Tab-separated table of C-alpha atoms in Angstrom:
chain	number	residue	atom	x	y	z
A	28	UNK	CA	-4.605	-51.158	-16.242
A	29	UNK	CA	-2.273	-53.879	-15.171
A	30	UNK	CA	0.196	-52.965	-12.488
A	31	UNK	CA	2.707	-55.591	-13.481
A	32	UNK	CA	6.171	-54.217	-14.048
A	33	UNK	CA	7.662	-54.675	-17.461
A	34	UNK	CA	11.047	-56.317	-17.399
A	35	UNK	CA	13.905	-55.351	-19.699
A	36	UNK	CA	13.368	-56.158	-23.364
A	37	UNK	CA	15.566	-59.068	-24.360
A	38	UNK	CA	17.608	-58.300	-27.440
A	39	UNK	CA	18.563	-61.380	-29.394
A	40	UNK	CA	22.246	-61.540	-30.109
A	41	UNK	CA	23.969	-62.483	-33.332
A	42	UNK	CA	23.736	-66.201	-34.012
A	43	UNK	CA	27.257	-67.529	-34.434
A	44	UNK	CA	27.163	-71.246	-35.306
A	45	UNK	CA	30.311	-72.971	-36.474
A	46	UNK	CA	30.764	-71.849	-40.045
A	47	UNK	CA	33.156	-74.693	-40.807
A	48	UNK	CA	30.709	-77.315	-39.537
A	49	UNK	CA	27.764	-75.798	-41.366
A	50	UNK	CA	29.625	-75.517	-44.664
A	51	UNK	CA	30.941	-79.078	-44.313
A	52	UNK	CA	27.477	-80.506	-43.613
A	53	UNK	CA	25.905	-78.547	-46.465
A	54	UNK	CA	28.597	-79.553	-48.958
A	55	UNK	CA	28.543	-83.240	-47.916
A	56	UNK	CA	24.736	-83.322	-48.093
A	57	UNK	CA	24.760	-81.644	-51.493
A	58	UNK	CA	27.405	-84.035	-52.818
A	59	UNK	CA	25.440	-87.008	-51.443
A	60	UNK	CA	22.272	-85.869	-53.207
A	61	UNK	CA	24.167	-85.293	-56.443
A	62	UNK	CA	25.787	-88.724	-56.230
A	63	UNK	CA	22.444	-90.438	-55.611
A	64	UNK	CA	20.960	-88.632	-58.590
A	65	UNK	CA	24.017	-89.518	-60.684
A	66	UNK	CA	23.856	-93.223	-59.763
A	67	UNK	CA	20.113	-93.426	-60.420
A	68	UNK	CA	20.324	-91.537	-63.710
A	69	UNK	CA	23.301	-93.591	-64.897
A	70	UNK	CA	21.603	-96.883	-64.038
A	71	UNK	CA	18.377	-95.878	-65.745
A	72	UNK	CA	20.138	-94.579	-68.863
A	73	UNK	CA	22.401	-97.627	-69.103
A	74	UNK	CA	19.516	-100.100	-68.686
A	75	UNK	CA	17.403	-98.311	-71.272
A	76	UNK	CA	20.347	-98.150	-73.658
A	77	UNK	CA	21.177	-101.857	-73.391
A	78	UNK	CA	17.506	-102.874	-73.629
A	79	UNK	CA	17.114	-100.731	-76.721
A	80	UNK	CA	20.186	-102.322	-78.258
A	81	UNK	CA	18.784	-105.803	-77.571
A	82	UNK	CA	15.395	-104.922	-79.059
A	83	UNK	CA	17.084	-103.343	-82.053
A	84	UNK	CA	19.087	-106.511	-82.543
A	85	UNK	CA	15.894	-108.593	-82.659
A	86	UNK	CA	14.327	-106.178	-85.136
A	87	UNK	CA	17.445	-106.234	-87.323
A	88	UNK	CA	17.497	-110.083	-87.290
A	89	UNK	CA	13.843	-110.075	-88.391
A	90	UNK	CA	14.828	-107.801	-91.298
A	91	UNK	CA	17.693	-110.151	-92.173
A	92	UNK	CA	15.202	-113.043	-92.202
A	93	UNK	CA	12.994	-111.159	-94.655
A	94	UNK	CA	16.019	-110.642	-96.906
A	95	UNK	CA	17.225	-114.270	-96.736
A	96	UNK	CA	13.901	-116.068	-97.077
A	97	UNK	CA	13.777	-118.057	-100.324
A	98	UNK	CA	17.567	-117.835	-100.760
A	99	UNK	CA	18.517	-120.340	-98.049
A	100	UNK	CA	16.644	-123.258	-96.567
A	101	UNK	CA	14.913	-123.004	-93.233
A	102	UNK	CA	17.650	-124.832	-91.326
A	103	UNK	CA	20.363	-122.533	-92.664
A	104	UNK	CA	18.137	-119.513	-92.001
A	105	UNK	CA	17.849	-120.472	-88.318
A	106	UNK	CA	21.604	-120.925	-88.085
A	107	UNK	CA	22.334	-117.504	-89.669
A	108	UNK	CA	19.891	-115.677	-87.419
A	109	UNK	CA	21.274	-117.185	-84.194
A	110	UNK	CA	24.120	-115.478	-82.361
A	111	UNK	CA	25.001	-112.492	-80.096
A	112	UNK	CA	22.463	-113.583	-77.509
A	113	UNK	CA	19.663	-114.176	-80.066
A	114	UNK	CA	18.060	-117.610	-80.529
A	115	UNK	CA	15.994	-118.464	-83.621
A	116	UNK	CA	13.150	-120.981	-84.160
A	117	UNK	CA	11.858	-121.461	-87.731
A	118	UNK	CA	8.727	-123.470	-88.466
A	119	UNK	CA	8.653	-124.419	-92.097
A	120	UNK	CA	5.493	-124.448	-94.148
A	121	UNK	CA	5.495	-128.265	-94.047
A	122	UNK	CA	5.515	-128.208	-90.231
A	123	UNK	CA	9.184	-128.987	-89.645
A	124	UNK	CA	10.839	-126.941	-86.867
A	125	UNK	CA	14.455	-125.785	-86.814
A	126	UNK	CA	15.757	-124.232	-83.567
A	127	UNK	CA	19.170	-122.615	-82.960
A	128	UNK	CA	20.498	-120.956	-79.832
A	129	UNK	CA	20.426	-121.418	-76.062
A	130	UNK	CA	16.858	-120.083	-75.733
A	131	UNK	CA	15.254	-122.426	-78.301
A	132	UNK	CA	13.932	-124.594	-75.499
A	133	UNK	CA	12.119	-121.594	-74.065
A	134	UNK	CA	9.856	-121.702	-77.109
A	135	UNK	CA	8.265	-124.865	-75.756
A	136	UNK	CA	8.963	-126.905	-78.871
A	137	UNK	CA	7.412	-130.359	-78.460
A	138	UNK	CA	9.092	-132.964	-80.694
A	139	UNK	CA	6.635	-135.061	-82.552
A	140	UNK	CA	6.276	-137.189	-85.590
A	141	UNK	CA	8.020	-135.758	-88.580
A	142	UNK	CA	9.813	-133.028	-86.438
A	143	UNK	CA	13.480	-132.205	-86.838
A	144	UNK	CA	15.328	-130.117	-84.229
A	145	UNK	CA	18.975	-129.242	-84.606
A	146	UNK	CA	21.206	-128.030	-81.787
A	147	UNK	CA	22.674	-124.515	-82.036
A	148	UNK	CA	25.945	-123.181	-80.890
A	149	UNK	CA	24.666	-122.389	-77.472
A	150	UNK	CA	22.593	-125.526	-76.734
A	151	UNK	CA	19.991	-127.881	-78.128
A	152	UNK	CA	16.700	-127.177	-79.708
A	153	UNK	CA	13.373	-127.989	-78.190
A	154	UNK	CA	14.911	-128.677	-74.844
A	155	UNK	CA	15.538	-132.363	-75.824
A	156	UNK	CA	19.315	-132.037	-75.852
A	157	UNK	CA	19.599	-134.649	-78.658
A	158	UNK	CA	18.581	-132.924	-81.835
A	159	UNK	CA	17.218	-136.302	-83.087
A	160	UNK	CA	13.747	-137.512	-84.018
A	161	UNK	CA	11.942	-140.547	-82.563
A	162	UNK	CA	13.987	-143.678	-82.327
A	163	UNK	CA	11.460	-145.815	-84.147
A	164	UNK	CA	12.032	-143.885	-87.388
A	165	UNK	CA	8.283	-143.817	-88.071
A	166	UNK	CA	6.497	-141.078	-89.884
A	167	UNK	CA	6.591	-137.628	-88.327
A	168	UNK	CA	3.609	-135.355	-87.952
A	169	UNK	CA	3.586	-131.576	-88.053
A	170	UNK	CA	5.060	-129.772	-85.063
A	171	UNK	CA	4.032	-126.431	-83.556
A	172	UNK	CA	6.133	-123.552	-82.237
A	173	UNK	CA	4.159	-121.942	-79.417
A	174	UNK	CA	5.137	-118.506	-78.136
A	175	UNK	CA	6.924	-118.349	-74.752
A	176	UNK	CA	4.871	-115.203	-73.977
A	177	UNK	CA	1.480	-116.865	-74.082
A	178	UNK	CA	-0.788	-116.223	-77.026
A	179	UNK	CA	0.685	-113.190	-78.785
A	180	UNK	CA	-1.860	-113.341	-81.591
A	181	UNK	CA	-0.973	-113.895	-85.206
A	182	UNK	CA	2.682	-113.356	-86.237
A	183	UNK	CA	3.649	-110.071	-87.860
A	184	UNK	CA	3.084	-110.194	-91.617
A	185	UNK	CA	6.094	-110.012	-93.926
A	186	UNK	CA	7.446	-106.469	-94.410
A	187	UNK	CA	5.737	-105.043	-91.322
A	188	UNK	CA	7.788	-103.526	-88.475
A	189	UNK	CA	8.148	-106.363	-85.962
A	190	UNK	CA	6.784	-105.859	-82.457
A	191	UNK	CA	9.030	-106.924	-79.552
A	192	UNK	CA	7.141	-108.770	-76.819
A	193	UNK	CA	8.447	-108.982	-73.253
A	194	UNK	CA	7.958	-111.441	-70.403
A	195	UNK	CA	10.284	-110.820	-67.485
A	196	UNK	CA	13.813	-110.986	-68.849
A	197	UNK	CA	12.730	-112.710	-72.078
A	198	UNK	CA	12.223	-110.732	-75.304
A	199	UNK	CA	10.617	-112.279	-78.395
A	200	UNK	CA	9.679	-111.403	-81.973
A	201	UNK	CA	7.215	-113.653	-83.925
A	202	UNK	CA	7.084	-113.065	-87.667
A	203	UNK	CA	5.507	-114.679	-90.747
A	204	UNK	CA	7.859	-115.054	-93.705
A	205	UNK	CA	6.949	-114.824	-97.383
A	206	UNK	CA	7.465	-118.544	-98.035
A	207	UNK	CA	4.751	-119.464	-95.523
A	208	UNK	CA	7.150	-120.300	-92.699
A	209	UNK	CA	7.032	-118.708	-89.234
A	210	UNK	CA	10.020	-117.168	-87.420
A	211	UNK	CA	10.434	-116.807	-83.635
A	212	UNK	CA	13.440	-114.771	-82.389
A	213	UNK	CA	14.313	-114.894	-78.669
A	214	UNK	CA	16.733	-112.855	-76.500
A	215	UNK	CA	17.480	-112.956	-72.775
A	216	UNK	CA	17.753	-109.555	-71.030
A	217	UNK	CA	19.139	-111.043	-67.805
A	218	UNK	CA	22.684	-110.289	-68.974
A	219	UNK	CA	21.655	-106.647	-69.327
A	220	UNK	CA	20.316	-106.674	-65.788
A	221	UNK	CA	23.528	-108.260	-64.505
A	222	UNK	CA	25.621	-105.629	-66.285
A	223	UNK	CA	23.482	-102.809	-64.876
A	224	UNK	CA	23.762	-104.301	-61.368
A	225	UNK	CA	27.568	-104.442	-61.653
A	226	UNK	CA	27.723	-100.842	-62.855
A	227	UNK	CA	25.396	-99.827	-60.007
A	228	UNK	CA	27.685	-101.500	-57.470
A	229	UNK	CA	30.741	-99.768	-58.895
A	230	UNK	CA	28.953	-96.420	-58.852
A	231	UNK	CA	27.794	-96.893	-55.253
A	232	UNK	CA	31.296	-97.798	-54.062
A	233	UNK	CA	32.709	-94.811	-55.925
A	234	UNK	CA	30.014	-92.526	-54.512
A	235	UNK	CA	30.728	-93.634	-50.945
A	236	UNK	CA	34.447	-93.070	-51.511
A	237	UNK	CA	33.844	-89.595	-52.948
A	238	UNK	CA	31.527	-88.776	-50.037
A	239	UNK	CA	34.124	-89.814	-47.464
A	240	UNK	CA	36.823	-87.854	-49.290
A	241	UNK	CA	34.541	-84.821	-49.384
A	242	UNK	CA	33.893	-85.074	-45.639
A	243	UNK	CA	37.656	-85.132	-45.033
A	244	UNK	CA	38.732	-82.453	-47.525
A	245	UNK	CA	35.968	-79.852	-47.111
A	246	UNK	CA	36.882	-78.928	-43.473
A	247	UNK	CA	40.474	-78.338	-44.573
A	248	UNK	CA	39.407	-76.197	-47.525
A	249	UNK	CA	36.911	-74.245	-45.414
A	250	UNK	CA	39.534	-73.754	-42.718
A	251	UNK	CA	41.894	-72.255	-45.275
A	252	UNK	CA	39.116	-70.073	-46.688
A	253	UNK	CA	38.270	-68.793	-43.189
A	254	UNK	CA	41.866	-67.892	-42.367
A	255	UNK	CA	41.221	-64.192	-43.211
A	256	UNK	CA	38.497	-64.166	-40.543
A	257	UNK	CA	41.081	-65.218	-37.971
A	258	UNK	CA	43.265	-62.359	-39.205
A	259	UNK	CA	40.360	-59.955	-38.708
A	260	UNK	CA	39.862	-61.304	-35.180
A	261	UNK	CA	43.558	-60.894	-34.352
A	262	UNK	CA	43.616	-57.328	-35.670
A	263	UNK	CA	40.462	-56.427	-33.736
A	264	UNK	CA	41.928	-57.792	-30.508
A	265	UNK	CA	45.220	-55.974	-31.023
A	266	UNK	CA	43.309	-52.730	-31.586
A	267	UNK	CA	41.371	-53.395	-28.395
A	268	UNK	CA	44.698	-53.711	-26.588
A	269	UNK	CA	45.688	-50.255	-27.838
A	270	UNK	CA	47.381	-50.775	-31.217
A	271	UNK	CA	45.199	-48.294	-33.110
A	272	UNK	CA	47.377	-48.350	-36.215
A	273	UNK	CA	46.716	-51.981	-37.201
A	274	UNK	CA	44.764	-52.425	-40.438
A	275	UNK	CA	43.827	-55.365	-42.689
A	276	UNK	CA	44.471	-53.709	-46.085
A	277	UNK	CA	42.939	-56.446	-48.306
A	278	UNK	CA	44.798	-57.237	-51.513
A	279	UNK	CA	41.562	-58.068	-53.400
A	280	UNK	CA	38.883	-55.686	-52.103
A	281	UNK	CA	36.370	-56.873	-54.708
A	282	UNK	CA	35.765	-60.282	-53.054
A	283	UNK	CA	33.350	-60.982	-50.204
A	284	UNK	CA	36.095	-61.148	-47.583
A	285	UNK	CA	37.851	-58.231	-49.278
A	286	UNK	CA	34.759	-56.040	-48.969
A	287	UNK	CA	34.371	-57.125	-45.334
A	288	UNK	CA	38.002	-56.303	-44.581
A	289	UNK	CA	37.740	-52.967	-46.405
A	290	UNK	CA	34.605	-52.056	-44.442
A	291	UNK	CA	36.428	-53.099	-41.260
A	292	UNK	CA	39.361	-50.791	-42.096
A	293	UNK	CA	37.004	-47.922	-42.941
A	294	UNK	CA	35.182	-48.435	-39.656
A	295	UNK	CA	38.496	-48.410	-37.772
A	296	UNK	CA	39.549	-45.227	-39.560
A	297	UNK	CA	36.292	-43.567	-38.564
A	298	UNK	CA	36.489	-44.824	-34.975
A	299	UNK	CA	40.119	-43.808	-34.581
A	300	UNK	CA	39.404	-40.488	-36.289
A	301	UNK	CA	36.412	-39.905	-34.029
A	302	UNK	CA	38.537	-40.761	-31.028
A	303	UNK	CA	41.249	-38.340	-32.146
A	304	UNK	CA	38.660	-35.654	-32.819
A	305	UNK	CA	37.095	-36.271	-29.435
A	306	UNK	CA	40.469	-35.979	-27.718
A	307	UNK	CA	41.278	-32.845	-29.707
A	308	UNK	CA	37.849	-31.394	-29.009
A	309	UNK	CA	38.256	-32.096	-25.322
A	310	UNK	CA	41.655	-30.397	-25.309
A	311	UNK	CA	40.291	-27.417	-27.241
A	312	UNK	CA	37.327	-27.237	-24.890
A	313	UNK	CA	39.646	-27.128	-21.899
A	314	UNK	CA	41.717	-24.415	-23.567
A	315	UNK	CA	38.588	-22.516	-24.526
A	316	UNK	CA	37.159	-22.649	-21.014
A	317	UNK	CA	40.523	-21.578	-19.619
A	318	UNK	CA	40.812	-18.674	-22.090
A	319	UNK	CA	37.186	-17.650	-21.564
A	320	UNK	CA	37.726	-17.635	-17.812
A	321	UNK	CA	40.881	-15.589	-18.324
A	322	UNK	CA	39.046	-13.107	-20.568
A	323	UNK	CA	36.156	-12.738	-18.169
A	324	UNK	CA	38.355	-12.467	-15.111
A	325	UNK	CA	39.755	-9.062	-16.083
A	326	UNK	CA	36.436	-7.214	-16.544
A	327	UNK	CA	34.913	-8.993	-13.573
A	328	UNK	CA	37.906	-8.047	-11.454
A	329	UNK	CA	37.590	-4.428	-12.613
A	330	UNK	CA	33.862	-4.398	-11.865
A	331	UNK	CA	34.417	-5.813	-8.385
A	332	UNK	CA	37.276	-3.408	-7.623
A	333	UNK	CA	35.254	-0.385	-8.761
A	334	UNK	CA	32.217	-1.481	-6.758
A	335	UNK	CA	34.313	-2.088	-3.622
A	336	UNK	CA	36.053	1.288	-4.023
A	337	UNK	CA	32.765	3.161	-4.292
A	338	UNK	CA	31.290	1.220	-1.393
A	339	UNK	CA	34.211	1.495	1.019
A	340	UNK	CA	36.006	4.739	0.157
A	341	UNK	CA	32.958	6.846	-0.698
A	342	UNK	CA	35.075	9.023	-3.039
A	343	UNK	CA	34.114	12.510	-4.122
A	344	UNK	CA	31.524	12.993	-6.824
A	345	UNK	CA	33.885	13.399	-9.767
A	346	UNK	CA	36.013	10.419	-8.770
A	347	UNK	CA	32.913	8.337	-8.088
A	348	UNK	CA	31.530	9.151	-11.546
A	349	UNK	CA	34.816	8.159	-13.182
A	350	UNK	CA	34.853	4.891	-11.251
A	351	UNK	CA	31.275	4.208	-12.335
A	352	UNK	CA	32.213	4.930	-15.977
A	353	UNK	CA	35.056	2.413	-15.700
A	354	UNK	CA	32.660	-0.051	-14.126
A	355	UNK	CA	30.193	0.330	-17.006
A	356	UNK	CA	33.012	-0.047	-19.554
A	357	UNK	CA	34.189	-3.279	-17.953
A	358	UNK	CA	30.619	-4.545	-17.765
A	359	UNK	CA	30.200	-3.807	-21.462
A	360	UNK	CA	33.399	-5.721	-22.250
A	361	UNK	CA	32.174	-8.686	-20.252
A	362	UNK	CA	28.780	-8.462	-21.963
A	363	UNK	CA	30.346	-8.401	-25.436
A	364	UNK	CA	32.459	-11.422	-24.566
A	365	UNK	CA	29.415	-13.313	-23.303
A	366	UNK	CA	27.464	-12.347	-26.431
A	367	UNK	CA	30.310	-13.586	-28.634
A	368	UNK	CA	30.512	-16.853	-26.710
A	369	UNK	CA	26.772	-17.381	-27.081
A	370	UNK	CA	26.989	-16.642	-30.823
A	371	UNK	CA	29.787	-19.182	-31.221
A	372	UNK	CA	27.644	-21.758	-29.383
A	373	UNK	CA	24.726	-21.034	-31.730
A	374	UNK	CA	27.004	-21.407	-34.759
A	375	UNK	CA	28.243	-24.750	-33.443
A	376	UNK	CA	24.667	-25.973	-32.946
A	377	UNK	CA	23.595	-24.834	-36.426
A	378	UNK	CA	22.729	-21.209	-36.999
A	379	UNK	CA	19.480	-20.603	-38.919
A	380	UNK	CA	19.897	-18.050	-41.697
A	381	UNK	CA	17.296	-16.156	-43.722
A	382	UNK	CA	19.016	-16.083	-47.078
A	383	UNK	CA	18.379	-14.237	-50.278
A	384	UNK	CA	20.255	-12.455	-53.088
A	385	UNK	CA	22.728	-9.982	-51.571
A	386	UNK	CA	24.978	-7.561	-53.464
A	387	UNK	CA	28.327	-7.855	-51.698
A	388	UNK	CA	29.537	-4.492	-53.060
A	389	UNK	CA	26.595	-2.670	-51.460
A	390	UNK	CA	27.221	-4.519	-48.176
A	391	UNK	CA	30.894	-3.540	-48.342
A	392	UNK	CA	29.915	0.097	-48.884
A	393	UNK	CA	27.610	-0.075	-45.867
A	394	UNK	CA	30.439	-1.446	-43.711
A	395	UNK	CA	32.849	1.216	-45.023
A	396	UNK	CA	30.426	3.976	-43.995
A	397	UNK	CA	30.149	2.694	-40.414
A	398	UNK	CA	31.982	4.953	-37.928
A	399	UNK	CA	34.951	3.477	-36.097
A	400	UNK	CA	37.739	4.985	-33.990
A	401	UNK	CA	41.136	5.751	-35.432
A	402	UNK	CA	42.422	7.312	-38.632
A	403	UNK	CA	41.956	4.240	-40.817
A	404	UNK	CA	40.455	4.774	-44.293
A	405	UNK	CA	38.118	2.109	-45.655
A	406	UNK	CA	37.524	1.990	-49.421
A	407	UNK	CA	35.370	-0.236	-51.643
A	408	UNK	CA	36.555	-1.304	-55.113
A	409	UNK	CA	35.496	-3.959	-57.586
A	410	UNK	CA	32.274	-4.880	-59.375
A	411	UNK	CA	28.876	-5.852	-57.965
A	412	UNK	CA	28.812	-9.504	-56.887
A	413	UNK	CA	25.536	-11.155	-55.913
A	414	UNK	CA	25.580	-13.960	-53.312
A	415	UNK	CA	22.871	-16.063	-51.711
A	416	UNK	CA	23.314	-15.060	-48.078
A	417	UNK	CA	21.847	-13.494	-44.940
A	418	UNK	CA	22.584	-9.766	-45.382
A	419	UNK	CA	22.842	-8.961	-41.676
A	420	UNK	CA	25.308	-11.795	-41.085
A	421	UNK	CA	27.425	-10.748	-44.074
A	422	UNK	CA	27.532	-7.207	-42.631
A	423	UNK	CA	28.685	-8.748	-39.344
A	424	UNK	CA	31.415	-10.795	-41.051
A	425	UNK	CA	32.829	-7.865	-43.051
A	426	UNK	CA	32.549	-5.602	-40.009
A	427	UNK	CA	34.579	-8.058	-37.927
A	428	UNK	CA	37.238	-8.256	-40.652
A	429	UNK	CA	37.522	-4.494	-40.970
A	430	UNK	CA	37.565	-4.006	-37.170
A	431	UNK	CA	40.257	-6.655	-36.847
A	432	UNK	CA	42.417	-4.875	-39.457
A	433	UNK	CA	41.943	-1.505	-37.759
A	434	UNK	CA	42.725	-2.923	-34.316
A	435	UNK	CA	45.897	-4.460	-35.754
A	436	UNK	CA	47.076	-0.964	-36.766
A	437	UNK	CA	46.077	-0.762	-40.425
A	438	UNK	CA	45.572	2.723	-41.924
A	439	UNK	CA	44.272	1.666	-45.357
A	440	UNK	CA	41.622	-1.047	-45.768
A	441	UNK	CA	40.159	-2.092	-49.125
A	442	UNK	CA	37.067	-4.233	-49.724
A	443	UNK	CA	37.196	-5.841	-53.188
A	444	UNK	CA	34.102	-7.602	-54.543
A	445	UNK	CA	34.163	-9.939	-57.560
A	446	UNK	CA	33.135	-13.316	-58.922
A	447	UNK	CA	35.266	-16.463	-58.900
A	448	UNK	CA	33.507	-19.161	-60.916
A	449	UNK	CA	30.284	-20.065	-59.118
A	450	UNK	CA	31.207	-18.066	-56.022
A	451	UNK	CA	30.877	-14.431	-55.021
A	452	UNK	CA	34.017	-13.116	-53.320
A	453	UNK	CA	34.935	-10.197	-51.083
A	454	UNK	CA	38.573	-9.651	-50.146
A	455	UNK	CA	39.542	-7.429	-47.219
A	456	UNK	CA	43.085	-6.157	-47.784
A	457	UNK	CA	44.935	-3.900	-45.331
A	458	UNK	CA	48.380	-2.361	-44.927
A	459	UNK	CA	48.836	-3.435	-41.323
A	460	UNK	CA	51.599	-5.542	-39.825
A	461	UNK	CA	50.223	-8.648	-41.520
A	462	UNK	CA	49.947	-12.235	-40.325
A	463	UNK	CA	52.864	-14.701	-40.509
A	464	UNK	CA	52.321	-17.643	-42.847
A	465	UNK	CA	52.523	-20.124	-39.956
A	466	UNK	CA	49.678	-18.330	-38.133
A	467	UNK	CA	47.261	-17.786	-41.046
A	468	UNK	CA	45.134	-20.741	-39.995
A	469	UNK	CA	45.611	-20.487	-36.235
A	470	UNK	CA	44.369	-16.896	-36.270
A	471	UNK	CA	40.825	-18.255	-36.744
A	472	UNK	CA	40.955	-20.295	-33.537
A	473	UNK	CA	38.882	-19.049	-30.648
A	474	UNK	CA	40.337	-16.573	-28.167
A	475	UNK	CA	43.652	-16.518	-30.042
A	476	UNK	CA	45.788	-13.390	-30.266
A	477	UNK	CA	49.094	-13.345	-32.046
A	478	UNK	CA	50.732	-10.933	-29.560
A	479	UNK	CA	52.203	-12.825	-26.592
A	480	UNK	CA	51.236	-10.087	-24.102
A	481	UNK	CA	47.545	-10.691	-24.983
A	482	UNK	CA	47.104	-6.980	-25.569
A	483	UNK	CA	43.470	-5.953	-25.814
A	484	UNK	CA	43.058	-3.267	-28.438
A	485	UNK	CA	39.697	-1.548	-28.167
A	486	UNK	CA	38.389	-4.322	-25.917
A	487	UNK	CA	38.758	-7.129	-28.457
A	488	UNK	CA	37.977	-10.610	-27.170
A	489	UNK	CA	39.838	-12.725	-29.747
A	490	UNK	CA	36.584	-14.193	-31.122
A	491	UNK	CA	36.014	-11.838	-34.074
A	492	UNK	CA	37.744	-13.964	-36.724
A	493	UNK	CA	36.345	-17.204	-35.274
A	494	UNK	CA	32.819	-15.796	-35.507
A	495	UNK	CA	33.461	-14.508	-39.039
A	496	UNK	CA	34.630	-17.928	-40.267
A	497	UNK	CA	31.752	-19.674	-38.488
A	498	UNK	CA	29.221	-17.396	-40.188
A	499	UNK	CA	30.899	-17.890	-43.584
A	500	UNK	CA	30.725	-21.670	-43.241
A	501	UNK	CA	27.129	-21.426	-42.035
A	502	UNK	CA	26.369	-19.959	-45.493
A	503	UNK	CA	28.170	-22.801	-47.228
A	504	UNK	CA	31.138	-20.539	-47.950
A	505	UNK	CA	34.604	-20.096	-46.523
A	506	UNK	CA	36.880	-17.491	-44.977
A	507	UNK	CA	40.647	-17.857	-45.344
A	508	UNK	CA	43.774	-15.776	-44.911
A	509	UNK	CA	45.827	-15.450	-48.099
A	510	UNK	CA	49.260	-14.137	-48.963
A	511	UNK	CA	48.916	-10.405	-49.756
A	512	UNK	CA	49.781	-9.364	-53.285
A	513	UNK	CA	52.413	-6.832	-52.278
A	514	UNK	CA	53.898	-8.928	-49.496
A	515	UNK	CA	52.791	-6.494	-46.739
A	516	UNK	CA	49.633	-6.348	-44.670
A	517	UNK	CA	46.912	-8.974	-44.443
A	518	UNK	CA	44.473	-10.349	-47.006
A	519	UNK	CA	41.223	-12.011	-45.900
A	520	UNK	CA	39.123	-13.754	-48.582
A	521	UNK	CA	35.387	-14.349	-48.006
A	522	UNK	CA	33.708	-16.775	-50.458
A	523	UNK	CA	29.928	-17.222	-50.648
A	524	UNK	CA	27.609	-19.094	-53.056
A	525	UNK	CA	26.789	-16.841	-56.004
A	526	UNK	CA	23.178	-15.791	-56.637
A	527	UNK	CA	21.312	-14.959	-59.846
A	528	UNK	CA	19.896	-11.469	-59.256
A	529	UNK	CA	19.398	-9.122	-56.355
A	530	UNK	CA	15.646	-9.217	-56.994
A	531	UNK	CA	15.397	-13.011	-56.634
A	532	UNK	CA	13.278	-14.770	-54.011
A	533	UNK	CA	14.397	-15.196	-50.448
A	534	UNK	CA	15.933	-18.600	-49.812
A	535	UNK	CA	15.180	-21.099	-47.078
A	536	UNK	CA	17.047	-21.377	-43.823
A	537	UNK	CA	20.391	-23.156	-44.000
A	538	UNK	CA	22.708	-24.797	-41.548
A	539	UNK	CA	26.510	-24.806	-41.413
A	540	UNK	CA	28.674	-27.420	-43.036
A	541	UNK	CA	31.051	-29.636	-41.150
C-alpha cells in the first residue's frame, strides 16, 4: 500500500461569470447569425424572383409573337416584341433580318446582300449602328441570325413552350413561327444582378447598424433585468449585519426571479426560525438543568445529612432506623426523578412503541382500580373507544393524569372514553382547584409547578404532565388542557388515533411527531 498522505479534497466552487457579459455576447452573436441568414435569404429570394420575372417576360413575348404572326409584317413584329429590357430579332422566310432593341447586336447579325436591319429604341440592329444596307445598292443575299449562346439546336416549334437559354447575364429564346420565320428574343440579366447587389449593400449596412445598436442596448436591458439580483444581494448583506426582519416579498412570485426571491424568503424564515428555536431551546435547556439540579439537590442533601448523622452521632437503634427510612425515601425520590429525566430524553430522541388496538375504556378501568393514597374516588364513564396505541404507555399517561389530579387535591376524578371523528378520546375531569386559563399550556412544561412555593405533594417532580404529553405525541396524538364544563376543576383531553377492532393485528413501531 502506498504511504503517501492524501491531501484535502478540493471542492469546486460555484462558477460566477459575468451574467451581463454572457447574455450580451450570446444575444449579439444570435442577432448576427440571424442577420446573416436574413441577408443571404433575402438576396437569394430577390435574385430568383427577378430572374423568374425576366424569364417569364421572354416566354410571354414568345406567346405574343405566336399570336401576332401573320397579322403584322416581320418588321412590325420585331418592333412590338421589343421593350422592357427585351430585344427581338426576326428572320423572315425570305432571309431578311429585322432587329430591335439594345441587345440585337449580341445576336451576331452579319449584314449581307439583301439584308435589312432597322434600329430599335435602345440602339441599332446587327451592331452596325446605321440600319442601312450596302452602299452600292446591289442585290442582297440571305442573312443568318446565329444564336449568341452557341449552337442551341433547332428553334422551338410553333405552339411549344419556349425554353430559355442562359449564357452569363444573357438570356435568350429562339422560336420558329408559323409563317416560316424565326424569332430570337434576348434579355440582359445584369440589371437584375445590379439591383440585387444594391439591396445586398443596403441590407449589410442595416445589419451592421442593428448589430451595433444591439451591442449598446442589450447591456442596459440586462442591467435592468438583473436589478432584482442586486436587491437580493443587499437584503442578504443587511441580514448578515443583523437585520433579521428584512425580506424580498416578490410581487410576481410566478416568474423566475420571483420564485428565486420566494425561495430566498422561505429560506430566511427557516433560518431565522431555526435560530429562534435554537435560542429558545438553549434557554429552556438552561432552565431545565437549573430546575433538575434544584430538584435533585433536596433528596441528595437529605441523603447526605442522614448518612452523616448516622455516621457521626451513632444514634440509638430506633432513631437510626427512622433516619435510614428517611434516607431510603429520599433516594427513591431521587431515583424517580432520574427515571423521569431519562424517559423524557428517550421521548425526545424518538420513543419506540409496540402498538396495537387498545380499548381505552378498559385501560381507564385498570387505572381506576390502581391503589393510591388519599380519599379520592376515580370513576370510569363513557363507551368503549378503540385506539391504535401501546397499552402500557397509555396506562402510564392516564396514571400520570389521575395522580396529578389527586396530588392537586381533587376528591372526584372521572375518566370519560369516546370517539371524536377519526380519533379515540379519553378525558380526565376532576373537581380540584383547577388550572388558570393562562397556565393551561405552561403546565405541560418540564419541572413546572403552579404553586410558587414549589410544594412537593407526594414527592412529585413536576415531570408527570410533560411525560404524559410526550407519550401522547409519540403515538401521533395530543394531550391538552381544556376549560371544564362546569367551570370548576381541571379537564385533560387525551386524543389518540382510532383503531378498527380490539382483535386487530399489532402495529409497527412508531416515532413521535414534531
